[in-house]
mmCIF file of C-alpha atoms in Angstrom:
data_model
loop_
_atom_site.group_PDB
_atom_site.id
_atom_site.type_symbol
_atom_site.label_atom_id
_atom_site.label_comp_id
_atom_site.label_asym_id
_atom_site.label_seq_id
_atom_site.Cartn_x
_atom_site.Cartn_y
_atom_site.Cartn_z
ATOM 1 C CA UNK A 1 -41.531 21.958 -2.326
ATOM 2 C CA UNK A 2 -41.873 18.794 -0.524
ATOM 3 C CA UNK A 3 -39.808 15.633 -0.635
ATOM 4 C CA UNK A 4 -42.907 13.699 -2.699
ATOM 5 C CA UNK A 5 -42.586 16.080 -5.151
ATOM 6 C CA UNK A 6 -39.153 16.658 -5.858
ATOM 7 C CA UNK A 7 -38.234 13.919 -9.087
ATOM 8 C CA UNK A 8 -36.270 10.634 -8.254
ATOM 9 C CA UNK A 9 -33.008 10.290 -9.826
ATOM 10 C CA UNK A 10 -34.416 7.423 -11.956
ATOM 11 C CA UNK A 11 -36.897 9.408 -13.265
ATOM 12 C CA UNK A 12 -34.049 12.372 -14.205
ATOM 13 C CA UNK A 13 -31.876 9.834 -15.745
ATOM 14 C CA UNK A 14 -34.583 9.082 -18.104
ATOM 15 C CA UNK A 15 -35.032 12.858 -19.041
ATOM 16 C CA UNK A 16 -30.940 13.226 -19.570
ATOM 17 C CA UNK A 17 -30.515 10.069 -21.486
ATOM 18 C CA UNK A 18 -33.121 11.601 -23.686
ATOM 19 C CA UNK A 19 -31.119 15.311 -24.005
ATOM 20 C CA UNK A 20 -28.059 12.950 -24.368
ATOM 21 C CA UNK A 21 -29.168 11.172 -27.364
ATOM 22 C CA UNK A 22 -30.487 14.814 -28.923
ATOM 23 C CA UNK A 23 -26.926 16.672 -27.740
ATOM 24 C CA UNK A 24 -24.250 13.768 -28.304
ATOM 25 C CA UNK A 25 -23.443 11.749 -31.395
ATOM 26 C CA UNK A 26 -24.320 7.915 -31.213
ATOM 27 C CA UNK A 27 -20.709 6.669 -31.975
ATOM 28 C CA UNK A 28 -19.685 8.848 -28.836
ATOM 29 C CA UNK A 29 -22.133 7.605 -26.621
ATOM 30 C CA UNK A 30 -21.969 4.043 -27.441
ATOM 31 C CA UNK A 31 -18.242 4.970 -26.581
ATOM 32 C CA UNK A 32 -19.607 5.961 -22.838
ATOM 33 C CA UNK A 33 -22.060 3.420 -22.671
ATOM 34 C CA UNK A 34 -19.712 0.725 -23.249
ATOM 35 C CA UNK A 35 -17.408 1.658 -20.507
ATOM 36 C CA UNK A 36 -19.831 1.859 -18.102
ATOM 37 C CA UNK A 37 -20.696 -1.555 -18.751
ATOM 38 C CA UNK A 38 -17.162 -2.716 -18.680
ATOM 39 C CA UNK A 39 -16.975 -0.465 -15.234
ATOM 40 C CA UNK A 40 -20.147 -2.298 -14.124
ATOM 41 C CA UNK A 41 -18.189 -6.019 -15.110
ATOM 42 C CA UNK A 42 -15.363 -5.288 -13.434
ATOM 43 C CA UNK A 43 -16.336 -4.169 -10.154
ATOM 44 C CA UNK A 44 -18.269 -6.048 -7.802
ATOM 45 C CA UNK A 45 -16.762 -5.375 -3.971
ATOM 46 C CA UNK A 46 -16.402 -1.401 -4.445
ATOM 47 C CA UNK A 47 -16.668 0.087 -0.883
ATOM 48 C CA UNK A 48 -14.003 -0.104 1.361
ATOM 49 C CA UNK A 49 -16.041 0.438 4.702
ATOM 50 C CA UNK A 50 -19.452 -0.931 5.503
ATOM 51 C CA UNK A 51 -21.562 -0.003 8.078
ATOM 52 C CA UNK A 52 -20.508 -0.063 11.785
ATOM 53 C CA UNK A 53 -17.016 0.659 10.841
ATOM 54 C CA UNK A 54 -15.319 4.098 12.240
ATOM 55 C CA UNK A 55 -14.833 6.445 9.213
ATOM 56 C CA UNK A 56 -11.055 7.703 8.764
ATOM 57 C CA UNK A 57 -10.551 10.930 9.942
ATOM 58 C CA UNK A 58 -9.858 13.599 6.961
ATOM 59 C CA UNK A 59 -8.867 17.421 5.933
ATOM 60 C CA UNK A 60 -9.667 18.764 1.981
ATOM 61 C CA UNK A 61 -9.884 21.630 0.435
ATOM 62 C CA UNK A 62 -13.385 23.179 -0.307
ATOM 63 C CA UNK A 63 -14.262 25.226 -3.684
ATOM 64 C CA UNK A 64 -12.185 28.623 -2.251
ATOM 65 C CA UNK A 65 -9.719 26.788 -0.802
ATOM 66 C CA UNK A 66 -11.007 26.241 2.985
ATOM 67 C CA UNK A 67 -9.386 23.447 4.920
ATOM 68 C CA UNK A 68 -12.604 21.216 5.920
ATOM 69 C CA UNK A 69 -12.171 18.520 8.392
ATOM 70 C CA UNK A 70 -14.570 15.598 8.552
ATOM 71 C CA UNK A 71 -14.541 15.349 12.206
ATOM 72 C CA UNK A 72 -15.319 19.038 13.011
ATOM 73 C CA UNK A 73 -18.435 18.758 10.984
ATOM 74 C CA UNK A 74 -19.013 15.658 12.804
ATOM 75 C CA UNK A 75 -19.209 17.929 16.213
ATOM 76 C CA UNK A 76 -22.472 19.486 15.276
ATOM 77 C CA UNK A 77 -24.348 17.415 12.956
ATOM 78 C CA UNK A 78 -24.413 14.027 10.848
ATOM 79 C CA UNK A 79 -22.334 13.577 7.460
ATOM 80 C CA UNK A 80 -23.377 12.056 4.059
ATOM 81 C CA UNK A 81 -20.304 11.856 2.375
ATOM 82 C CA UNK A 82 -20.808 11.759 -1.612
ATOM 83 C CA UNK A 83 -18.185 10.797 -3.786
ATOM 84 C CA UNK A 84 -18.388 11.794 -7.626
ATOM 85 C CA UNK A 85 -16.680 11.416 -10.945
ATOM 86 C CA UNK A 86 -16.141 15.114 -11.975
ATOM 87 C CA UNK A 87 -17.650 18.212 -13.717
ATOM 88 C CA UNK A 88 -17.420 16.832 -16.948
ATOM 89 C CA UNK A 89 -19.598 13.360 -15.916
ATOM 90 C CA UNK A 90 -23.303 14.195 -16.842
ATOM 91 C CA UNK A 91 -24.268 11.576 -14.240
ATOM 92 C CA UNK A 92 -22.726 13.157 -11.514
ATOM 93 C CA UNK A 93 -24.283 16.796 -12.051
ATOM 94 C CA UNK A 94 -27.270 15.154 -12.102
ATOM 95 C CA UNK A 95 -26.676 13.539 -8.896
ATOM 96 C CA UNK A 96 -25.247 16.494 -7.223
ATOM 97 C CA UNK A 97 -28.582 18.568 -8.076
ATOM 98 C CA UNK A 98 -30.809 15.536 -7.195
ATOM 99 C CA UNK A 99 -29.343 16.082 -3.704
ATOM 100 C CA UNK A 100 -29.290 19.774 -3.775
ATOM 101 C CA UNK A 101 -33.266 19.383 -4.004
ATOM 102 C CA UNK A 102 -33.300 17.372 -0.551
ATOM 103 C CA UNK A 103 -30.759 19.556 1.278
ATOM 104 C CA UNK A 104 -33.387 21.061 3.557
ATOM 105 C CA UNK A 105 -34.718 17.596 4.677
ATOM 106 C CA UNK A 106 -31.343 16.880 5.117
ATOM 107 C CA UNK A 107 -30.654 18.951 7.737
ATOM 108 C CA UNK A 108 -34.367 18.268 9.273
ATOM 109 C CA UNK A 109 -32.539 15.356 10.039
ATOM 110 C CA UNK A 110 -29.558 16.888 11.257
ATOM 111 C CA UNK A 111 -27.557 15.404 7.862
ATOM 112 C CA UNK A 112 -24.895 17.688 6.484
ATOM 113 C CA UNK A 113 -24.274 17.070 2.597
ATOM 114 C CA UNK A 114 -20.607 16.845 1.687
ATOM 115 C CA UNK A 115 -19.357 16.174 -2.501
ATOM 116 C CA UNK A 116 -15.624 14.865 -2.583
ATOM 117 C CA UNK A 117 -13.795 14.652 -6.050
ATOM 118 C CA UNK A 118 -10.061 14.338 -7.411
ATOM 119 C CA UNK A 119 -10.572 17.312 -9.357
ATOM 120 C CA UNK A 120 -8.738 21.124 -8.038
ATOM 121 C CA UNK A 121 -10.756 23.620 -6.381
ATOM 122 C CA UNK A 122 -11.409 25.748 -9.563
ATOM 123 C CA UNK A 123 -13.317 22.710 -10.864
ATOM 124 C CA UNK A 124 -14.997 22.307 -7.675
ATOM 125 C CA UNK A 125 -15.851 26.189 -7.675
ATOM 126 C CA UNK A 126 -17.071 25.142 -11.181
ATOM 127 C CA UNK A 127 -19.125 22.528 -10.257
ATOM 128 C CA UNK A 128 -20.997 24.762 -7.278
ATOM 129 C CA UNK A 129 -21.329 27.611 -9.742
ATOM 130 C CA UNK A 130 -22.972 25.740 -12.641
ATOM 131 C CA UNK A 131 -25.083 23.874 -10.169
ATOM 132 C CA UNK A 132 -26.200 26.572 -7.764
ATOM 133 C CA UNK A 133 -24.780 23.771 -5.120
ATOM 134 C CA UNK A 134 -25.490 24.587 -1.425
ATOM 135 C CA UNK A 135 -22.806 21.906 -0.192
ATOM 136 C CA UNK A 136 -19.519 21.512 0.623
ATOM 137 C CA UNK A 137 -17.611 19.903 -2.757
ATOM 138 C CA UNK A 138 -14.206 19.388 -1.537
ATOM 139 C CA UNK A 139 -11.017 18.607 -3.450
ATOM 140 C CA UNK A 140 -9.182 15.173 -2.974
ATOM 141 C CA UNK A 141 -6.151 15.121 -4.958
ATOM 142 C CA UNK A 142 -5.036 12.018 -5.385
ATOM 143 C CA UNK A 143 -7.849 10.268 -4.348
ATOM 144 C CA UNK A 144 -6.267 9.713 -0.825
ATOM 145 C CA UNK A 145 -9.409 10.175 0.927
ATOM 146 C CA UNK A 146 -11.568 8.545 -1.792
ATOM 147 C CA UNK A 147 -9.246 5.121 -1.831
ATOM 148 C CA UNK A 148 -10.070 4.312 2.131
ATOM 149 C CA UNK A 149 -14.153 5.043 1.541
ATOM 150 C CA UNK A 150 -14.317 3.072 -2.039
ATOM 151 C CA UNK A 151 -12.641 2.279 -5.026
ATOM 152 C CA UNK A 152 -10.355 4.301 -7.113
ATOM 153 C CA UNK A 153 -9.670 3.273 -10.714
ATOM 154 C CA UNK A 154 -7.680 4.729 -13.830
ATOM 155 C CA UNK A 155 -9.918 5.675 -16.302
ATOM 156 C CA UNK A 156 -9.944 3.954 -19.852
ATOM 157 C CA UNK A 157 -8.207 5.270 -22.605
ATOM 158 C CA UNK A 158 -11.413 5.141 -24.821
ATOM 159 C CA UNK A 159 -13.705 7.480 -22.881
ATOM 160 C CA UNK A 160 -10.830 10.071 -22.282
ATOM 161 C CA UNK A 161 -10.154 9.588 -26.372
ATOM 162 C CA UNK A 162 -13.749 10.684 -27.005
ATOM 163 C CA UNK A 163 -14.156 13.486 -24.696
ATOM 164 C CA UNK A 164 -11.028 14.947 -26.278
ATOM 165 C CA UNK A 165 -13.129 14.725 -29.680
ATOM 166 C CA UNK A 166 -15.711 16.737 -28.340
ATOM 167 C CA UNK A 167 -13.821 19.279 -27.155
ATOM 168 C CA UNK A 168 -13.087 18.546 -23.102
ATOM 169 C CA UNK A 169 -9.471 18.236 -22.353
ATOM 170 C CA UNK A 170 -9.856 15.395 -19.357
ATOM 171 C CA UNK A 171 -6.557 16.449 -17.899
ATOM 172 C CA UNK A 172 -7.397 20.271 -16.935
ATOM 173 C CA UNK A 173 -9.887 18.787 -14.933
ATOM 174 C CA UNK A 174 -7.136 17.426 -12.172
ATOM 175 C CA UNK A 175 -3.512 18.162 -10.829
ATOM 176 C CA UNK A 176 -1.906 15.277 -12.464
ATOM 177 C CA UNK A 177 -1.937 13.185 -15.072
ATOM 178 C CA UNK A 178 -3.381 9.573 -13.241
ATOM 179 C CA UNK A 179 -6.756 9.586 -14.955
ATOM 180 C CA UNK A 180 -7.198 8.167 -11.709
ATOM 181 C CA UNK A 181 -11.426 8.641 -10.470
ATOM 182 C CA UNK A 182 -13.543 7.106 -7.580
ATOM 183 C CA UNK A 183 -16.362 4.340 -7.830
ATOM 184 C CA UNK A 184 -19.283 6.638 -6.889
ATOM 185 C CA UNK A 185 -20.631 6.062 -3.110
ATOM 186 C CA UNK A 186 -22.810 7.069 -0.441
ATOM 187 C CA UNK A 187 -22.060 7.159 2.952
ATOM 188 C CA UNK A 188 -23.875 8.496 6.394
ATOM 189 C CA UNK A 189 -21.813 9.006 9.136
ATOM 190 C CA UNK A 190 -22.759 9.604 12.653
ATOM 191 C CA UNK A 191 -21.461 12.222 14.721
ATOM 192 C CA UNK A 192 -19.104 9.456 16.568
ATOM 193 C CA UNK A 193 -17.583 8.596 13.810
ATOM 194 C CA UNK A 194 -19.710 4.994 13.022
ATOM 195 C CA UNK A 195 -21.013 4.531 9.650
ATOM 196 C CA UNK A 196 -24.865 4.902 9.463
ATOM 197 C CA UNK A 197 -24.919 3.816 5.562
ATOM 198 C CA UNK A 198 -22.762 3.114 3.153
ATOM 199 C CA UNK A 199 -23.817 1.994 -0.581
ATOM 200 C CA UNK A 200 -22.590 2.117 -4.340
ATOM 201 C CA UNK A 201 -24.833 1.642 -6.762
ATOM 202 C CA UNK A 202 -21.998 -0.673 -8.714
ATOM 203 C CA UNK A 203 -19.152 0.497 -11.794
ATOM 204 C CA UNK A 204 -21.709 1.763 -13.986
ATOM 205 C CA UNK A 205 -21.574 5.376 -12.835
ATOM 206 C CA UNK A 206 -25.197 6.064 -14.443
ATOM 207 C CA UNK A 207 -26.874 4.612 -11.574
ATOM 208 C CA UNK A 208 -26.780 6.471 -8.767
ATOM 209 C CA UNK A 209 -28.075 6.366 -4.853
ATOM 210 C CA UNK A 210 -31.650 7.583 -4.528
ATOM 211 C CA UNK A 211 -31.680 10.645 -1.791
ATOM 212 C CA UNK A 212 -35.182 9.385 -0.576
ATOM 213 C CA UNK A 213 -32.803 6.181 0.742
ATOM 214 C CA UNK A 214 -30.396 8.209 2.618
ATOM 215 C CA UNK A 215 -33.411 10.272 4.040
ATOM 216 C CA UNK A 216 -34.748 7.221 5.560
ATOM 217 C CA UNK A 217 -31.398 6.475 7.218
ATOM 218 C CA UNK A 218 -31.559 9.734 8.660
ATOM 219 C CA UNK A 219 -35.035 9.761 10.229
ATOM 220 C CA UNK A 220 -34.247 6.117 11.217
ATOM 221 C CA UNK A 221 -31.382 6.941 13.394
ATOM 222 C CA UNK A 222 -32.604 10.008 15.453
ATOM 223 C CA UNK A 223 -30.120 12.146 17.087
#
């Protein structure tokens, strides 16, 4: 399948706002929709490195408990570095299969695809399992890796409130009890460390980076 005909993230989002609407009551997500407003409000100067800056140095944990360090990945090809919500965000599977579809065009480009979270390795397994994900999805606990790329907030009370009403227990998702998640981002790093790209598509976690943008980064900057 080629890139043209692989479907935008836009276009996806329409299709699972649609299954949303059909799967979720409309108190709960008025609930979600709301926050991600507020999210959207509140933050305005989410990333923490732009481009041209050197990208911090970092080892996680992958899904079966692998150490993976940025910097030996960076000795054989390029990085884009995702950072996501969690298994239970909607938003973020989508995102993470949206980039699945472009993995081979990735490495075309000599682009390795990387997923960071806050959430343990059995939800990362999770998360690779459910989505048939090709990638790396490594575990951050604590968000100490997340906090020096972009922003790390606690989560509202309201949207943990409602997910607990329908069933999803927000806590057995991570180590602790912080309710502490990352500002989705984007970044492309270059094998010497410099920062290719680096973009969040603002609080409201719905919108997400379009993989078609950080394909053009790629084939911008040859190797």
């Amino acid at each position: 399948m080629s890139v043209k005909e692989i479907t935008l993230y836009s276009e996806a989002y329409g299709e699972l706002r649609n299954n949303l609407k059909g799967m979720l009551p409309a108190h709960s997500l008025s609930i979600f929709d709301k926050d991600a407003d507020a999210l959207n409000s509140k933050f305005e100067n989410i990333l923490q490195l732009k481009v041209g800056d050197k990208a911090p140095d970092f080892t996680l944990s992958n899904a079966v408990g692998e150490s993976i360090r940025l910097y030996d990945q960076l000795q054989t090809k390029r990085v884009i570095l995702v950072f996501y919500r969690g298994t239970w965000c909607p938003y973020c599977n989508l995102a993470l299969n949206h980039y699945q579809s472009f993995l081979t065009s990735f490495k075309e480009q000599g682009g390795e695809l990387i997923a960071v979270s806050s959430q343990t390795p059995d939800e990362s397994l999770s998360i690779k399992e459910k989505n048939n994900l090709d990638f790396e999805v490594l575990s951050d606990n604590g968000n100490l890796v997340a906090e020096l790329f972009t922003t790390v907030f606690k989560n509202a009370d309201a949207p943990i409130i409602e997910m607990s009403n329908l069933g999803f227990d927000f806590n057995s998702f991570y180590d602790d009890d912080s309710h502490e998640i990352p500002v989705p981002a984007v970044f492309v790093i270059e094998q010497d460390g410099r920062i290719l790209f680096a973009k969040s598509e603002g609080g409201d976690y719905r919108n997400r980076t379009e993989a078609e943008e950080i394909l053009e980064i790629l084939k911008n900057h040859t190797i």
